[in-house]
Each structure stands twice: as C-alpha cells, then as structure tokens.
C-alpha cells in the first residue's frame, strides 16, 4: 500500500437563528450601493480560479447565486466594526445551513445533485472575494473578518450537539475540494459526507441512537498554522454539557478503498505538492518539518478507533482496511525508511498513514488535542476512496456515475461511524 499511497497522493495533489428557508439574511440589501470597492485588490490563487465560468455554474447549479450577488450591498450597509462582525457571522452561518439543508434534500434549488459539496466551496470563495475588495469608511481587520466568515461557513459556529442524554455524540471533519489546477470540477467526498451527515440522528450497530456533527476544513497550510483544527475540535472535547463521545477526521484517500489510518505523524513532508493557494509545506520526504503552532506531543500518535469492529463489519461497496504504514527516520539515522508495521522507538516522523500532507496533519492535530483534553475519547482518521466519475466532456459538471459514487461513499462513511461509535 505504500507505493499506492505515493501514487494516489501525487495524482491528487498535483492535479444567528436563521429562517427555516436558510436564505441570505434579511439585512441583505438589493440594488446599487454607494460603497467603495477596489477591483484591483490582488486575489489569492483560490479566488483567482473564479475566473473560470464553470465555478459560477456550480454556484448557480445549487441555487446559491443570491448569496454572492447580495453580499456586497449587505457589507456596504454596515456602519462599524461590530456590525461588520455580526454580518459576516450571519452570512457565513446562513451559507453553511443552506448547504447542509440542500445536501439533506431539505432545501430545493438548482440542478446539481443534493449532496454536491462544490457549491459551498465556490460560493464561499466568491463571498471572500467580495470581502477582500470591500473598502469601508471605517477601519477593519480584514483578515479577522475573513476568519470569522470562514469559521461560520464551515460549521465551526452555532453547530453544537443537541442530543438528549443517552444519545451518542459523533464529531467529524471533512475537507474542501483540492487539486483544482489539474481539474477544476473536482469535489471532495469527505466534504460531501460532512454536509450530508451534519445534524443527522442515526442508529448505531448496537441499536443505540447517535447524533453526528461535522465541519468542513480548508486545504490551506496557513489556516492550519492559525489553529483552525484546534478551534474546530477543542469545543467538542473540553467539557461542557455536550462533548463528543467519538471524533474522527475524514479525507479523500486512495482509489477504490477506505482506510482507517493507524498512525498520524507530526511532520509535514508533502513538497513539491501545494495546497489550494499553491503554498508549500516547507517539508520534504528527506527533510520533514514540524508544523507551526503544534502543542507538545510525540512524533506519532496511534488511532484509538475500534479498527477491528469497523474492518470486520463494513466492507461494501468498498473494502475498509487498517493502514499501519508510516515513513520515519529511525533513531540515529538520517534517511527516511518506509515501514508497514508502524514506527520504531525514538524515530522522527516523516509521514503517517495519511502521508505528509494535510490529511495526516488534521489527524495528528485533532488526536494530539484529544490526548491532552480527553484521552479516553476514541479518535482517528478515515480516508475515503477517490471520487471518480466526472464526464469526459470538461464542460459537463456532473453525471450519473459521479453522483452514484458520491452517494455510495457517504453511505459507507455513515456505516463506518455507526460501527465505530458503539459504546465499548
């Protein structure tokens, strides 16, 4: 599987209480505005991809065009920093709730399949572009405003468990699409699963009830450096009335299989493969680096998910395997060594089962935090199969095979969680 992991990684990486309708918030004004904007403000690499008209079609295909169209006038109607803070919170939460409701067939709109995660991604980028170009008459911390909007539109706010006592609480994270320079139509099945499962009440394999809550994380090193993983997971571990009973990060992994990753490594080592803004990690296989902002922890952290229960029960339509591979620099050594049976004592992490990219890092960060705040909590990382089936015609945004595969992956993510979250 080690060679499979490298090949798959290379191919993928290169390549407010709101109204029930969850429309844009009511204070969104239509029509022209006297507010100043600056079209010359440079955009980042993610935002610049909006120049491809297919990204607009994906937003319109979900019925989300009003979010992008009405956001400028709403921003321009604000009269101070506190009001701007509230506005980006409201709009971010509205976009998240609209995406969740649509993914769960509770919000009509557009011709795309309900579970498609791409409209949320591209609508969010359209709105952050508006925010970047907005020129208010008062001083704002633009980076802080964007961070607030990002958190709200990714499920990090107003998304607490609502389950009654006795209901198991399952918390998961997914990811945005990535590898978009190679194929701008790409989706991410982990993000789709997060949207389709957020807030769902399910029945576990032993017949007990559970509630799932989810977030969708960015594929950007800078956001990880700024603590978005910790902001997402810490509130679900640090006590309070409704902490999680089990956590797992989820990302897209290898062709045709699910893998439970046995080990997460502390290092970044994915270069020359970039993130979504074409930033590099600074680490390579020969010279791994430790991610900024990490608290103290070991070089490798092992999953505490019940691997035997999952791999012994869930095998269809995709096999589910336990992946114990790592890459390490052994104690006293200087060169990386691939292992199929986990790390050796005193070694330096190069890559966990999820490689040296952000899939591995979300597993390490969330489980390092789990070990610190809630060591009894089961936690780990699940890789989904690669989502395939896009039509050969690059102007066709979706197709029956693509939609069937997306639905099948989410259904199996749910099945894995229904076995993993059983009380033991």
Short mmCIF file of N, CA, C and O in Angstrom, two decimals, residues 27-95:
data_model
loop_
_atom_site.label_atom_id
_atom_site.label_comp_id
_atom_site.label_asym_id
_atom_site.label_seq_id
_atom_site.Cartn_x
_atom_site.Cartn_y
_atom_site.Cartn_z
N UNK A 27 -31.07 41.29 6.32
CA UNK A 27 -30.48 42.63 6.18
C UNK A 27 -29.65 42.75 4.92
O UNK A 27 -28.91 43.70 4.74
N UNK A 28 -29.74 41.75 4.02
CA UNK A 28 -29.03 41.84 2.75
C UNK A 28 -29.81 42.71 1.79
O UNK A 28 -30.87 42.36 1.34
N UNK A 29 -29.27 43.87 1.48
CA UNK A 29 -29.97 44.79 0.60
C UNK A 29 -29.68 44.47 -0.86
O UNK A 29 -28.58 44.07 -1.21
N UNK A 30 -30.70 44.65 -1.70
CA UNK A 30 -30.51 44.51 -3.14
C UNK A 30 -30.24 45.88 -3.74
O UNK A 30 -30.45 46.92 -3.11
N UNK A 31 -29.81 45.86 -5.00
CA UNK A 31 -29.68 47.11 -5.72
C UNK A 31 -28.31 47.73 -5.57
O UNK A 31 -27.44 47.23 -4.86
N UNK A 32 -28.09 48.87 -6.24
CA UNK A 32 -26.78 49.50 -6.23
C UNK A 32 -26.43 50.07 -4.87
O UNK A 32 -27.29 50.36 -4.05
N UNK A 33 -25.15 50.25 -4.62
CA UNK A 33 -24.69 50.79 -3.36
C UNK A 33 -23.62 51.83 -3.64
O UNK A 33 -22.87 51.75 -4.61
N UNK A 34 -23.53 52.84 -2.74
CA UNK A 34 -22.52 53.87 -2.88
C UNK A 34 -21.19 53.46 -2.27
O UNK A 34 -20.22 54.19 -2.31
N UNK A 35 -21.16 52.28 -1.70
CA UNK A 35 -19.95 51.80 -1.03
C UNK A 35 -18.82 51.61 -2.04
O UNK A 35 -19.03 51.20 -3.17
N UNK A 36 -17.59 51.90 -1.59
CA UNK A 36 -16.44 51.75 -2.48
C UNK A 36 -15.93 50.32 -2.47
O UNK A 36 -15.89 49.66 -1.45
N UNK A 37 -15.53 49.86 -3.64
CA UNK A 37 -14.83 48.59 -3.77
C UNK A 37 -13.57 48.83 -4.58
O UNK A 37 -13.43 49.85 -5.26
N UNK A 38 -12.66 47.88 -4.50
CA UNK A 38 -11.39 48.02 -5.21
C UNK A 38 -11.13 46.77 -6.03
O UNK A 38 -10.54 45.80 -5.54
N UNK A 39 -11.58 46.77 -7.29
CA UNK A 39 -11.36 45.59 -8.14
C UNK A 39 -9.90 45.26 -8.37
O UNK A 39 -9.57 44.15 -8.79
N UNK A 40 -9.00 46.20 -8.08
CA UNK A 40 -7.58 45.95 -8.31
C UNK A 40 -6.92 45.19 -7.17
O UNK A 40 -5.74 44.82 -7.28
N UNK A 41 -7.63 44.96 -6.07
CA UNK A 41 -7.05 44.21 -4.96
C UNK A 41 -6.65 42.82 -5.46
O UNK A 41 -7.47 42.11 -6.05
N UNK A 42 -5.41 42.41 -5.22
CA UNK A 42 -5.00 41.09 -5.72
C UNK A 42 -5.72 39.97 -4.99
O UNK A 42 -5.98 40.04 -3.78
N UNK A 43 -6.06 38.94 -5.73
CA UNK A 43 -6.74 37.78 -5.18
C UNK A 43 -5.73 36.66 -4.96
O UNK A 43 -4.69 36.61 -5.61
N UNK A 44 -6.05 35.77 -4.03
CA UNK A 44 -5.18 34.62 -3.86
C UNK A 44 -5.48 33.59 -4.95
O UNK A 44 -6.41 33.74 -5.75
N UNK A 45 -4.69 32.54 -4.99
CA UNK A 45 -4.80 31.56 -6.08
C UNK A 45 -6.15 30.86 -6.08
O UNK A 45 -6.68 30.53 -7.15
N UNK A 46 -6.74 30.63 -4.91
CA UNK A 46 -8.06 30.02 -4.85
C UNK A 46 -9.11 30.93 -5.45
O UNK A 46 -9.93 30.51 -6.28
N UNK A 47 -9.11 32.18 -5.01
CA UNK A 47 -10.10 33.14 -5.51
C UNK A 47 -9.92 33.39 -7.01
O UNK A 47 -10.92 33.56 -7.73
N UNK A 48 -8.70 33.38 -7.49
CA UNK A 48 -8.45 33.65 -8.90
C UNK A 48 -9.08 32.58 -9.80
O UNK A 48 -9.40 32.87 -10.96
N UNK A 49 -9.29 31.38 -9.29
CA UNK A 49 -9.92 30.33 -10.10
C UNK A 49 -11.38 30.63 -10.40
O UNK A 49 -11.99 29.99 -11.26
N UNK A 50 -11.95 31.61 -9.72
CA UNK A 50 -13.33 32.01 -10.00
C UNK A 50 -13.47 32.59 -11.41
O UNK A 50 -14.59 32.73 -11.90
N UNK A 51 -12.36 32.93 -12.05
CA UNK A 51 -12.43 33.42 -13.43
C UNK A 51 -12.94 32.35 -14.38
O UNK A 51 -13.45 32.67 -15.46
N UNK A 52 -12.84 31.09 -14.01
CA UNK A 52 -13.38 30.00 -14.83
C UNK A 52 -14.90 30.00 -14.69
O UNK A 52 -15.43 29.86 -13.58
N UNK A 53 -15.66 30.16 -15.77
CA UNK A 53 -17.11 30.26 -15.67
C UNK A 53 -17.78 29.01 -15.09
O UNK A 53 -18.93 29.08 -14.64
N UNK A 54 -17.09 27.90 -15.10
CA UNK A 54 -17.68 26.69 -14.53
C UNK A 54 -17.88 26.82 -13.02
O UNK A 54 -18.77 26.19 -12.45
N UNK A 55 -17.06 27.65 -12.37
CA UNK A 55 -17.24 27.84 -10.93
C UNK A 55 -18.55 28.58 -10.65
O UNK A 55 -19.26 28.26 -9.69
N UNK A 56 -18.88 29.56 -11.50
CA UNK A 56 -20.16 30.25 -11.36
C UNK A 56 -21.32 29.31 -11.61
O UNK A 56 -22.34 29.33 -10.91
N UNK A 57 -21.16 28.44 -12.60
CA UNK A 57 -22.22 27.47 -12.90
C UNK A 57 -22.45 26.52 -11.73
O UNK A 57 -23.59 26.10 -11.47
N UNK A 58 -21.41 26.17 -11.00
CA UNK A 58 -21.58 25.29 -9.84
C UNK A 58 -22.35 26.00 -8.72
O UNK A 58 -23.16 25.38 -8.03
N UNK A 59 -22.11 27.28 -8.54
CA UNK A 59 -22.86 28.05 -7.54
C UNK A 59 -24.32 28.17 -7.96
O UNK A 59 -25.26 27.93 -7.17
N UNK A 60 -24.54 28.52 -9.21
CA UNK A 60 -25.91 28.66 -9.71
C UNK A 60 -26.63 27.32 -9.73
O UNK A 60 -27.85 27.26 -9.51
N UNK A 61 -25.88 26.25 -9.97
CA UNK A 61 -26.49 24.93 -10.03
C UNK A 61 -27.04 24.44 -8.71
O UNK A 61 -27.78 23.45 -8.68
N UNK A 62 -26.70 25.13 -7.62
CA UNK A 62 -27.25 24.79 -6.30
C UNK A 62 -28.26 25.82 -5.83
O UNK A 62 -28.80 25.69 -4.73
N UNK A 63 -28.51 26.85 -6.63
CA UNK A 63 -29.41 27.91 -6.20
C UNK A 63 -28.79 28.84 -5.17
O UNK A 63 -29.50 29.46 -4.38
N UNK A 64 -27.44 28.97 -5.20
CA UNK A 64 -26.74 29.81 -4.22
C UNK A 64 -26.31 31.15 -4.77
O UNK A 64 -25.58 31.90 -4.11
N UNK A 65 -26.72 31.51 -5.97
CA UNK A 65 -26.23 32.73 -6.59
C UNK A 65 -26.58 33.97 -5.77
O UNK A 65 -25.81 34.94 -5.74
N UNK A 66 -27.71 33.95 -5.07
CA UNK A 66 -28.11 35.13 -4.29
C UNK A 66 -27.13 35.43 -3.17
O UNK A 66 -26.97 36.58 -2.76
N UNK A 67 -26.48 34.41 -2.63
CA UNK A 67 -25.51 34.67 -1.57
C UNK A 67 -24.40 35.57 -2.08
O UNK A 67 -24.01 36.54 -1.42
N UNK A 68 -23.86 35.26 -3.24
CA UNK A 68 -22.77 36.05 -3.80
C UNK A 68 -23.29 37.38 -4.32
O UNK A 68 -22.66 38.43 -4.12
N UNK A 69 -24.45 37.38 -4.95
CA UNK A 69 -24.99 38.60 -5.57
C UNK A 69 -25.36 39.65 -4.54
O UNK A 69 -25.15 40.85 -4.75
N UNK A 70 -25.92 39.24 -3.41
CA UNK A 70 -26.44 40.19 -2.44
C UNK A 70 -25.45 40.57 -1.35
O UNK A 70 -25.67 41.52 -0.59
N UNK A 71 -24.35 39.85 -1.26
CA UNK A 71 -23.39 40.10 -0.19
C UNK A 71 -22.75 41.49 -0.27
O UNK A 71 -22.56 42.15 0.77
N UNK A 72 -22.38 42.00 -1.46
CA UNK A 72 -21.74 43.33 -1.50
C UNK A 72 -22.60 44.42 -0.89
O UNK A 72 -22.12 45.25 -0.11
N UNK A 73 -23.90 44.46 -1.24
CA UNK A 73 -24.77 45.51 -0.70
C UNK A 73 -24.94 45.36 0.80
O UNK A 73 -25.04 46.35 1.53
N UNK A 74 -24.95 44.12 1.29
CA UNK A 74 -25.07 43.91 2.74
C UNK A 74 -23.84 44.45 3.45
O UNK A 74 -23.94 45.11 4.49
N UNK A 75 -22.65 44.17 2.91
CA UNK A 75 -21.43 44.72 3.51
C UNK A 75 -21.44 46.24 3.50
O UNK A 75 -21.09 46.89 4.49
N UNK A 76 -21.86 46.80 2.39
CA UNK A 76 -21.82 48.25 2.25
C UNK A 76 -22.82 48.95 3.15
O UNK A 76 -22.70 50.16 3.39
N UNK A 77 -23.79 48.22 3.68
CA UNK A 77 -24.77 48.82 4.58
C UNK A 77 -24.29 48.86 6.02
O UNK A 77 -24.93 49.46 6.88
N UNK A 78 -23.16 48.23 6.32
CA UNK A 78 -22.67 48.22 7.70
C UNK A 78 -22.07 49.57 8.05
O UNK A 78 -21.55 50.29 7.19
N UNK A 79 -22.12 49.90 9.35
CA UNK A 79 -21.69 51.22 9.80
C UNK A 79 -20.63 51.18 10.89
O UNK A 79 -20.39 52.18 11.55
N UNK A 80 -20.03 50.03 11.08
CA UNK A 80 -18.99 49.95 12.09
C UNK A 80 -18.46 48.54 12.22
O UNK A 80 -18.99 47.59 11.64
N UNK A 81 -17.38 48.39 12.98
CA UNK A 81 -16.71 47.10 13.08
C UNK A 81 -17.59 46.03 13.72
O UNK A 81 -17.61 44.89 13.28
N UNK A 82 -18.29 46.40 14.79
CA UNK A 82 -19.13 45.40 15.46
C UNK A 82 -20.23 44.91 14.54
O UNK A 82 -20.55 43.71 14.50
N UNK A 83 -20.81 45.83 13.77
CA UNK A 83 -21.85 45.42 12.82
C UNK A 83 -21.27 44.54 11.72
O UNK A 83 -21.92 43.57 11.28
N UNK A 84 -20.06 44.86 11.28
CA UNK A 84 -19.43 44.02 10.25
C UNK A 84 -19.15 42.62 10.79
O UNK A 84 -19.33 41.63 10.08
N UNK A 85 -18.72 42.54 12.05
CA UNK A 85 -18.50 41.22 12.66
C UNK A 85 -19.79 40.41 12.65
O UNK A 85 -19.79 39.22 12.29
N UNK A 86 -20.88 41.02 13.08
CA UNK A 86 -22.16 40.30 13.13
C UNK A 86 -22.60 39.88 11.74
O UNK A 86 -23.14 38.79 11.55
N UNK A 87 -22.36 40.76 10.76
CA UNK A 87 -22.81 40.45 9.41
C UNK A 87 -22.08 39.24 8.84
O UNK A 87 -22.72 38.33 8.28
N UNK A 88 -20.76 39.18 8.97
CA UNK A 88 -20.05 38.03 8.39
C UNK A 88 -20.40 36.75 9.14
O UNK A 88 -20.47 35.67 8.54
N UNK A 89 -20.66 36.85 10.46
CA UNK A 89 -21.12 35.68 11.20
C UNK A 89 -22.45 35.19 10.64
O UNK A 89 -22.65 34.00 10.38
N UNK A 90 -23.40 36.13 10.47
CA UNK A 90 -24.73 35.77 10.00
C UNK A 90 -24.70 35.15 8.60
O UNK A 90 -25.32 34.12 8.34
N UNK A 91 -23.94 35.78 7.71
CA UNK A 91 -23.90 35.29 6.33
C UNK A 91 -23.16 33.97 6.23
O UNK A 91 -23.54 33.09 5.46
N UNK A 92 -22.10 33.82 7.00
CA UNK A 92 -21.39 32.55 6.99
C UNK A 92 -22.26 31.42 7.50
O UNK A 92 -22.31 30.33 6.90
N UNK A 93 -22.95 31.65 8.61
CA UNK A 93 -23.83 30.61 9.15
C UNK A 93 -24.98 30.31 8.19
O UNK A 93 -25.40 29.15 8.04
N UNK A 94 -25.51 31.35 7.54
CA UNK A 94 -26.59 31.13 6.58
C UNK A 94 -26.13 30.27 5.40
O UNK A 94 -26.86 29.37 4.95
N UNK A 95 -24.93 30.53 4.91
CA UNK A 95 -24.41 29.73 3.79
C UNK A 95 -24.19 28.28 4.24
O UNK A 95 -24.51 27.34 3.50
#
